[in-house]
Amino acid sequence: MNEVLKAVGNVFLKMPLGFVVTLRHFFKKPVTLDYPYKKKPMTPRYRGKHYLERYDDSTERCVCCGLCAAACPADAIYMEPEENEKGERRAKIYEINLLRCIFCGFCEEACPEEAIFLGQDYEFSDVNRNAFIYTKEEMLVKHPRKDNPFKRLYRRVRKVHGVTDKIS
Amino acid sequence: MSLEQKELTLNMGPQHPSTHGVLRVIVTLDGERVVKAVPVIGYLHTGIEKTMESKLYYKALPCTDRMDYLAPMSNNLGYCLAVEKLMEIEVPEKVKWARVCLAELTRIKSHLVWLGTHALDLGAMSMLLFTFRDREMIVDVYEACGGQRMMTSYIRIGGLSHELPPDFEKKVRRVIKEIPAKLNDYEDLLTKNEIFINRTRNVAVISAEDAINYGLSGPMLRGSGVKHDLRKANPYSGYENFDFEVPVGKKGDAYDRYLLRLEEIRQSLRIIEQALDGMPEGPYRAHVPGVVLPPKEDVLYKMESLIFHFKIITEGFKSPKGAVYQGIESPKGELGFYISSDGSNKPNRIRVRPPSFVNLASLPKLTEGGLFSDVVCAIGSIDIVLGEVDR
């Protein structure tokens, strides 16, 4: 009998507490986003689609050293080197297979030239599997930018090691 | 006239919303009673252990994220501690504290997902929405740290991949501040809810003796009243510096495990608060040339660091011959990494002791003799992640 009373008490006294919790949400702002129209800003370290950086004189930073391909746990990067008109080494073919890529960011970490970065873009669906093999042309930024990750990194390097002389 | 009676064999899964992945349970029924339950696993087998053996030590790390994908930081921590034990690396004090902080955030996150899905299995839909909303705060911390929300790879061999982000403390303080109020909401919704109590109390009971004999760990073991927690019994990563309780259950039923996990979240919050308050200053990576990657600031400035950077990335590092085992208390139980090394730059054999797999083995014991609908509750209260069961 006691058990039954307790159960009845639970149903009529305790369960409405739960309904109150649910009801309170009628008067709160929704936490969801109207996704395709409104987007959540990603953090600066977000690991999205890769891109390749340029120097200020718009030559490519990548020298095709192959360290990113060596660091890649998924073996998603393929590259072949060549020389540009000034005799400098650069990539002739630079491909990332985004279907294999696991977005671990090891390539960005390995790159000694600060050429490859994982950007903020996470929307790259396609209907064609071949479209996921990103070539160098697709990944290179169009123009050198004022504020890019390697400049931020250089500022940090100068701060950490107390470098004061100007870079030419 | 008499009705013919015979046992019925029913296939539950592999695609069943309550199996939390792809688990198949062959259930033999006598009316509504379960006579026999046989879990069939392997539908999510990805060969992670074998894949890790073919990779350099540092490259095998992203594989560990993908085992228990609800608790990536715990997996990273377990693997890194094992490799650090093998290589005899001493990590800086700050790294230890940051790792504890992150591991406890992971525990909260994993328990929140468990709570949501378990309650959803039992018919409480809104719980899932609430817990996923609150989990978002912790996922945001992950994203700020490692750059990704689930596959973080943030804890690395010898330290962390980046310095802790500038807004780390602010974000974690927000978690500490907001979660207790949310926990009270969950308690209002479930703890005294007659439907929830009826579905979980005296369901999926396992005695302390059986729990030990089955080799259970984590909340499954503690729910039966055995006070065993690796954070206390065999402290790692500086857990001996923290003050926290190990909650235990009494009866070992699903309801006890529910209360216990909620209490674990509260204790985790205590640990995180201590870790934040006492976080020492220092480098975010150990200085071990040739083994731990030097920080990027050094690579761009010092020749030696650049050389080591190239060497580690292309060749990895050679490990001493021998074998190590490192167990940690992951949200689901004891997660152990056994690494056997033959002296080369790749592990000779990696074996993971996954808590979900061992805990799942107790499913027949939990369900046999009970009602069929309680199988759902039993699977839910074990807290399995099939990615870890099958690896």
XYZ file of C-alpha atoms in Angstrom:
559
model
C 0.000 0.000 0.000
C 2.804 2.315 0.979
C 4.548 1.631 -2.339
C 1.403 2.448 -4.262
C 0.953 5.718 -2.383
C 4.540 6.621 -3.077
C 4.117 5.898 -6.770
C 0.939 7.948 -6.918
C 2.714 10.749 -5.094
C 5.562 10.565 -7.608
C 3.199 10.788 -10.533
C 1.264 13.770 -9.195
C 3.969 15.671 -7.345
C 7.344 14.824 -8.860
C 6.542 14.307 -12.516
C 5.102 17.820 -12.982
C 8.572 19.054 -11.992
C 9.802 17.504 -15.205
C 7.020 19.139 -17.176
C 8.044 22.479 -15.698
C 11.576 21.952 -17.030
C 10.197 21.317 -20.501
C 7.711 24.153 -20.284
C 10.363 26.658 -19.261
C 11.938 26.199 -22.678
C 8.911 27.776 -24.335
C 10.136 31.083 -23.007
C 13.811 30.712 -23.863
C 15.640 31.687 -26.982
C 16.255 28.665 -29.196
C 19.839 27.381 -29.237
C 19.551 26.014 -32.759
C 20.730 27.905 -35.840
C 18.906 28.400 -39.105
C 21.807 26.527 -40.681
C 22.221 27.142 -44.394
C 21.425 30.826 -43.879
C 23.168 31.378 -40.569
C 26.464 29.735 -39.804
C 28.351 29.117 -36.640
C 31.730 30.852 -36.701
C 34.551 28.340 -36.469
C 37.473 28.740 -34.100
C 40.823 29.913 -35.555
C 42.289 26.417 -35.190
C 39.433 24.758 -37.028
C 40.624 22.071 -39.428
C 38.595 22.371 -42.584
C 39.495 22.289 -46.281
C 43.165 22.809 -47.102
C 44.606 25.799 -48.890
C 48.081 26.772 -50.054
C 49.579 30.144 -49.202
C 51.592 32.584 -51.340
C 54.445 34.970 -50.607
C 53.736 38.686 -50.770
C 55.132 38.754 -54.331
C 52.577 36.012 -55.095
C 55.053 33.158 -55.664
C 53.941 29.924 -54.067
C 55.317 29.135 -50.649
C 55.271 25.386 -51.237
C 58.655 24.027 -52.326
C 57.419 20.464 -52.700
C 59.649 19.047 -49.953
C 57.232 16.206 -49.302
C 57.122 16.523 -45.562
C 53.322 16.841 -45.520
C 53.024 13.663 -47.572
C 55.393 11.928 -45.156
C 53.396 13.079 -42.150
C 49.999 12.184 -43.608
C 48.586 9.193 -41.702
C 46.073 8.547 -44.492
C 48.532 8.855 -47.421
C 46.227 11.361 -49.059
C 48.865 13.711 -50.489
C 50.678 13.204 -53.785
C 53.204 15.614 -55.282
C 55.764 16.000 -58.042
C 58.371 18.806 -58.144
C 59.545 21.093 -60.948
C 61.488 24.345 -61.326
C 59.929 27.708 -62.006
C 61.341 30.308 -64.418
C 63.714 31.647 -61.730
C 65.074 28.164 -61.094
C 63.298 27.769 -57.791
C 61.754 24.502 -56.758
C 58.002 24.276 -56.659
C 55.252 21.716 -57.052
C 54.297 20.599 -60.526
C 51.558 18.332 -59.235
C 50.145 18.742 -55.771
C 47.051 16.738 -55.048
C 45.119 15.993 -51.904
C 42.520 13.291 -51.979
C 39.897 14.658 -49.655
C 38.090 11.332 -49.589
C 41.110 9.792 -47.896
C 41.965 12.843 -45.822
C 41.036 12.556 -42.147
C 41.600 16.264 -41.376
C 44.062 15.552 -38.581
C 46.128 18.639 -39.400
C 49.458 16.787 -39.414
C 50.366 18.306 -42.806
C 49.902 21.807 -41.453
C 52.006 20.908 -38.443
C 54.734 19.285 -40.529
C 55.081 22.006 -43.182
C 58.429 23.796 -42.628
C 57.595 26.486 -45.201
C 54.225 27.399 -43.691
C 52.624 26.793 -47.059
C 49.694 24.496 -46.323
C 46.943 25.337 -43.878
C 43.630 23.822 -42.985
C 41.040 26.510 -43.472
C 37.593 27.232 -42.151
C 35.609 25.767 -45.030
C 33.681 22.612 -44.236
C 31.143 22.557 -47.043
C 32.589 20.705 -50.008
C 30.145 18.016 -50.963
C 29.965 16.892 -54.552
C 28.276 14.281 -56.687
C 31.445 13.236 -58.447
C 34.208 11.340 -56.670
C 36.910 12.758 -58.936
C 36.028 16.248 -57.773
C 37.421 15.398 -54.356
C 40.967 15.126 -55.626
C 41.973 18.713 -55.086
C 44.746 20.005 -57.307
C 47.254 22.739 -56.623
C 45.322 25.287 -58.664
C 42.180 24.698 -56.640
C 43.953 25.025 -53.320
C 46.256 27.977 -53.950
C 44.894 31.253 -52.629
C 44.203 33.703 -55.452
C 46.192 36.644 -54.112
C 48.583 37.156 -51.207
C 46.701 38.467 -48.202
C 47.544 41.039 -45.551
C 46.895 38.934 -42.478
C 47.520 35.246 -42.919
C 48.441 32.466 -40.519
C 52.157 32.402 -41.280
C 52.527 36.096 -40.573
C 50.853 35.543 -37.233
C 53.225 32.657 -36.620
C 56.249 34.782 -37.553
C 55.138 37.434 -35.107
C 54.961 34.724 -32.438
C 58.418 33.433 -33.359
C 59.856 36.947 -33.038
C 58.174 37.388 -29.699
C 59.283 34.015 -28.292
C 62.912 34.418 -29.381
C 63.119 38.167 -28.826
C 64.004 39.032 -32.429
C 63.931 42.781 -32.923
C 65.669 43.441 -36.275
C 63.440 44.109 -39.263
C 62.794 41.513 -41.952
C 63.602 42.842 -45.413
C -7.579 -27.975 -26.887
C -4.156 -26.801 -25.919
C -2.051 -24.104 -27.494
C 1.321 -25.082 -28.760
C 4.118 -23.341 -26.852
C 7.627 -22.998 -28.109
C 10.532 -20.637 -27.819
C 10.929 -17.857 -30.304
C 14.268 -16.679 -31.620
C 14.386 -13.031 -32.503
C 17.056 -10.967 -34.130
C 17.575 -7.580 -32.563
C 19.741 -5.404 -34.712
C 22.208 -4.943 -36.369
C 20.343 -1.783 -37.303
C 18.304 -1.008 -34.266
C 18.179 2.453 -32.737
C 18.789 1.168 -29.238
C 21.968 -0.726 -30.067
C 23.979 2.493 -30.338
C 25.687 1.437 -33.510
C 25.628 -1.891 -35.202
C 25.189 -4.570 -32.587
C 23.145 -7.665 -33.211
C 21.610 -9.555 -30.324
C 20.090 -12.977 -30.924
C 17.384 -13.238 -28.316
C 15.572 -16.454 -27.504
C 12.191 -15.691 -25.987
C 9.713 -17.639 -23.959
C 6.700 -15.402 -24.189
C 7.967 -12.047 -22.986
C 10.847 -13.535 -20.989
C 14.350 -13.668 -22.341
C 15.790 -17.168 -22.147
C 19.039 -16.481 -23.896
C 20.701 -13.414 -25.337
C 23.787 -13.680 -27.509
C 25.457 -10.456 -28.644
C 27.035 -10.661 -32.095
C 29.714 -8.103 -32.768
C 32.040 -7.250 -35.612
C 29.827 -5.152 -37.859
C 31.951 -2.085 -37.243
C 35.318 -3.790 -37.367
C 37.835 -1.418 -38.896
C 41.103 -3.107 -37.968
C 42.339 -0.155 -35.969
C 44.857 -2.153 -33.928
C 46.389 -3.591 -37.080
C 46.388 -0.214 -38.822
C 48.241 1.305 -35.904
C 50.943 -1.354 -36.179
C 51.721 -0.283 -39.730
C 52.219 3.360 -38.784
C 54.880 5.350 -37.006
C 54.129 5.995 -33.353
C 53.007 9.574 -33.821
C 50.959 8.743 -36.921
C 48.992 6.052 -35.123
C 47.468 8.685 -32.867
C 44.503 9.732 -35.063
C 43.397 6.087 -35.098
C 42.761 6.217 -31.364
C 40.282 9.086 -31.769
C 38.158 6.842 -33.889
C 37.734 4.011 -31.411
C 35.563 5.555 -28.746
C 34.434 8.531 -30.740
C 32.454 9.939 -27.830
C 35.561 10.226 -25.673
C 38.450 11.047 -28.037
C 40.610 12.809 -25.466
C 40.601 9.796 -23.150
C 41.780 7.560 -25.961
C 44.504 10.021 -26.942
C 45.583 10.204 -23.332
C 45.755 6.436 -22.897
C 47.826 5.931 -26.029
C 50.163 8.829 -25.328
C 50.724 7.703 -21.746
C 51.565 4.209 -22.986
C 54.066 5.505 -25.556
C 55.536 7.910 -23.009
C 55.966 5.005 -20.618
C 57.712 3.025 -23.333
C 59.984 5.912 -24.284
C 60.413 7.041 -20.648
C 59.352 10.612 -21.387
C 58.554 12.886 -18.483
C 55.991 15.487 -19.524
C 55.894 19.006 -18.015
C 53.645 19.596 -15.039
C 51.360 21.931 -16.961
C 50.684 19.275 -19.581
C 49.614 16.839 -16.875
C 47.135 19.278 -15.413
C 45.765 20.272 -18.792
C 45.360 16.617 -19.690
C 43.458 15.886 -16.490
C 41.214 18.846 -17.216
C 40.527 17.625 -20.749
C 40.037 14.010 -19.713
C 37.420 15.033 -17.179
C 35.651 17.220 -19.728
C 35.583 14.126 -21.904
C 34.009 12.134 -19.090
C 31.249 14.706 -18.763
C 30.706 14.772 -22.500
C 30.544 11.010 -22.784
C 28.161 10.705 -19.835
C 25.909 13.407 -21.281
C 25.585 11.538 -24.561
C 24.972 8.349 -22.629
C 22.265 10.007 -20.566
C 20.537 11.410 -23.622
C 20.562 8.208 -25.640
C 19.694 5.993 -22.693
C 16.718 8.144 -21.788
C 15.698 8.241 -25.451
C 15.718 4.441 -25.541
C 13.342 4.466 -22.602
C 11.035 6.976 -24.233
C 12.214 10.317 -22.853
C 12.805 12.219 -26.049
C 13.549 15.665 -24.645
C 16.549 14.377 -22.655
C 18.464 13.772 -25.852
C 17.894 17.328 -27.012
C 18.867 18.788 -23.645
C 22.042 16.764 -23.228
C 23.186 17.399 -26.780
C 22.636 21.103 -26.261
C 24.801 21.061 -23.140
C 27.420 18.822 -24.693
C 27.946 21.581 -27.242
C 29.755 23.679 -24.617
C 32.380 20.968 -24.186
C 32.633 20.345 -27.906
C 33.361 24.057 -28.290
C 36.291 23.689 -25.900
C 37.569 20.812 -28.026
C 37.280 22.883 -31.166
C 39.162 25.777 -29.617
C 41.920 23.410 -28.428
C 42.542 20.953 -31.219
C 40.558 22.418 -34.074
C 37.983 19.715 -34.379
C 34.875 18.802 -32.506
C 35.171 15.047 -32.306
C 38.447 13.753 -33.756
C 40.586 16.085 -31.728
C 44.072 14.473 -31.771
C 44.950 17.203 -29.301
C 46.933 15.215 -26.753
C 50.173 14.177 -28.399
C 53.149 12.069 -27.438
C 55.120 14.243 -25.049
C 52.572 17.004 -24.585
C 49.841 18.766 -26.483
C 49.579 19.697 -30.138
C 49.153 23.436 -29.478
C 49.345 25.737 -26.522
C 46.032 25.876 -24.653
C 43.867 28.470 -26.429
C 43.645 31.940 -24.867
C 39.948 31.600 -24.067
C 40.347 28.095 -22.659
C 39.803 29.081 -19.051
C 36.797 31.234 -19.872
C 35.150 28.441 -21.823
C 35.808 25.779 -19.206
C 34.630 28.055 -16.396
C 31.398 28.391 -18.316
C 31.043 24.598 -18.344
C 31.674 24.465 -14.588
C 29.135 27.194 -13.987
C 26.336 25.943 -16.194
C 26.427 22.161 -15.953
C 25.278 21.848 -12.277
C 22.054 23.735 -13.047
C 21.484 21.516 -16.056
C 22.088 18.438 -13.934
C 19.337 19.599 -11.599
C 17.060 19.861 -14.615
C 17.897 16.292 -15.605
C 17.182 15.164 -12.077
C 13.824 16.905 -12.182
C 13.056 15.166 -15.445
C 14.196 11.658 -14.613
C 15.202 10.853 -11.055
C 11.686 10.877 -9.599
C 9.959 10.114 -12.875
C 7.765 7.103 -12.230
C 8.070 5.814 -15.797
C 11.852 6.042 -15.747
C 12.053 4.390 -12.333
C 9.828 1.550 -13.453
C 11.917 0.977 -16.520
C 15.266 1.002 -14.730
C 14.932 -0.035 -11.089
C 15.723 -3.732 -10.531
C 16.419 -4.062 -14.234
C 19.721 -5.368 -15.602
C 21.023 -6.230 -12.144
C 24.506 -7.586 -11.696
C 25.989 -8.476 -8.329
C 29.388 -7.280 -7.187
C 30.800 -10.796 -7.399
C 29.554 -11.325 -10.935
C 30.774 -7.901 -11.963
C 34.285 -8.735 -10.812
C 34.161 -12.174 -12.409
C 33.109 -10.700 -15.741
C 35.993 -8.239 -15.553
C 33.708 -5.228 -15.709
C 35.090 -1.793 -15.038
C 33.965 1.768 -14.777
C 30.374 2.642 -13.810
C 29.285 -0.947 -14.497
C 31.542 -2.192 -11.715
C 31.036 0.715 -9.341
C 27.268 0.525 -9.798
C 27.418 -2.851 -8.079
C 29.194 -1.368 -5.093
C 32.819 -2.171 -5.834
C 34.893 0.905 -5.160
C 37.507 0.583 -7.856
C 38.685 3.511 -9.886
C 42.023 3.594 -11.663
C 42.335 7.287 -10.913
C 42.568 6.335 -7.233
C 43.909 2.780 -7.426
C 46.709 3.437 -9.902
C 46.995 7.189 -10.443
C 48.323 8.419 -13.773
C 48.931 11.881 -15.196
C 48.936 13.479 -11.747
C 45.520 12.344 -10.539
C 46.978 11.838 -7.060
C 47.004 15.651 -6.656
C 43.256 15.966 -6.957
C 40.601 15.656 -4.334
C 37.509 13.789 -5.447
C 35.154 11.031 -4.377
C 34.529 7.747 -6.139
C 30.761 7.250 -6.054
C 29.414 3.708 -5.798
C 25.973 2.199 -6.263
C 24.224 -0.302 -4.033
C 22.136 -2.748 -6.000
C 23.850 -2.770 -9.343
C 20.732 -2.073 -11.388
C 20.293 0.382 -14.238
C 18.873 3.052 -11.931
C 21.924 2.915 -9.669
C 24.197 3.295 -12.646
C 22.180 6.310 -13.766
C 22.565 8.019 -10.384
C 26.218 7.063 -10.288
C 26.996 8.609 -13.641
C 25.289 11.839 -12.659
C 27.402 11.888 -9.503
C 30.517 11.215 -11.577
C 29.740 14.297 -13.639
C 29.633 16.344 -10.433
C 32.941 14.901 -9.261
C 34.486 15.599 -12.657
C 33.419 19.217 -12.338
C 35.240 19.342 -9.006
C 38.404 17.958 -10.580
C 38.216 20.409 -13.481
C 37.843 23.313 -11.100
C 40.910 22.204 -9.140
C 42.846 21.685 -12.358
C 41.998 25.173 -13.589
C 42.808 26.828 -10.270
C 46.132 25.101 -9.901
C 47.275 25.034 -13.530
C 51.029 25.688 -13.412
C 52.897 27.688 -16.018
C 55.284 25.986 -18.366
C 55.876 24.605 -21.835
C 53.145 22.639 -23.569
C 55.522 19.973 -24.833
C 58.331 18.023 -23.267
C 61.815 18.823 -24.527
C 63.036 15.453 -25.761
C 65.081 15.958 -28.932
C 64.503 13.321 -31.556
C 61.308 11.987 -30.005
C 58.908 14.836 -29.335
C 58.310 17.341 -32.128
C 59.859 20.709 -31.234
C 57.413 23.633 -31.056
C 56.827 25.434 -34.336
C 58.368 28.621 -32.974
C 61.680 26.777 -32.564
C 61.459 25.018 -35.918
C 61.325 28.355 -37.709
C 64.191 29.817 -35.688
C 66.700 27.120 -34.763
C 68.577 24.860 -37.154
C 68.707 21.931 -34.713
C 64.979 22.024 -34.153
C 64.365 22.046 -37.895
C 66.596 19.003 -38.346
C 64.809 17.116 -35.588
C 61.491 18.189 -37.066
C 62.410 16.626 -40.409
C 63.847 13.505 -38.810
C 60.875 12.824 -36.552
C 58.319 13.345 -39.284
C 60.044 11.248 -41.915
C 61.500 8.456 -39.771
C 59.680 8.653 -36.475
C 61.678 7.585 -33.461
C 63.146 4.263 -32.461
C 61.638 2.747 -29.348
C 63.505 0.540 -26.898
C 62.704 -3.163 -27.001
C 60.077 -4.247 -24.545
C 56.417 -4.041 -23.748
C 54.279 -1.666 -21.718
C 50.726 -1.609 -20.503
C 48.997 1.573 -19.468
C 45.432 1.582 -18.240
C 43.389 4.706 -17.708
C 39.917 5.280 -16.362
C 38.017 6.259 -19.465
C 34.364 7.320 -19.075
C 33.299 3.752 -19.835
C 35.804 1.889 -17.701
C 39.376 0.729 -17.832
C 40.881 1.579 -21.194
C 44.244 -0.086 -21.561
C 46.916 0.123 -24.224
C 49.438 -2.673 -24.505
C 52.337 -1.858 -26.794
C 55.002 -4.387 -27.610
C 58.054 -3.040 -29.338
C 60.820 -4.793 -31.264
C 63.116 -1.789 -31.298
C 62.001 -0.341 -34.631
C 60.142 2.897 -35.308
C 56.771 1.175 -35.539
C 54.966 -0.715 -32.796
C 55.298 -4.471 -33.161
C 51.910 -5.139 -31.627
C 49.262 -2.902 -30.169
C 46.432 -4.357 -28.200
C 43.669 -2.238 -26.763
C 41.689 -3.325 -23.756
C 38.396 -1.647 -24.543
C 35.982 -1.156 -21.662
C 32.909 -1.356 -23.897
C 33.880 -4.764 -25.265
C 34.438 -6.322 -21.863
C 31.343 -4.714 -20.390
C 29.226 -5.880 -23.324
C 30.142 -9.482 -22.516
C 27.959 -9.203 -19.435
C 24.838 -8.586 -21.554
C 23.558 -12.204 -21.316
C 23.938 -12.086 -17.543
C 22.091 -8.776 -17.362
C 19.175 -9.733 -19.561
C 18.512 -13.455 -19.166
C 15.394 -14.064 -17.140
C 14.172 -10.525 -17.616
C 11.608 -9.046 -19.935
C 12.346 -8.496 -23.598
C 11.845 -4.749 -23.434
C 14.477 -4.588 -20.695
C 17.140 -5.718 -23.165
C 17.013 -2.179 -24.547
C 17.524 -0.771 -21.053
C 20.387 -3.191 -20.372
C 22.253 -2.285 -23.557
C 21.749 1.376 -22.810
C 22.954 1.155 -19.238
C 26.177 -0.645 -20.215
C 27.131 2.444 -22.249
C 28.755 0.830 -25.248
C 30.298 2.471 -28.256
C 30.514 -0.011 -31.058
C 33.517 1.692 -32.566
C 35.418 0.662 -29.485
C 33.874 -2.799 -29.178
C 34.927 -3.828 -32.679
C 37.879 -1.513 -33.186
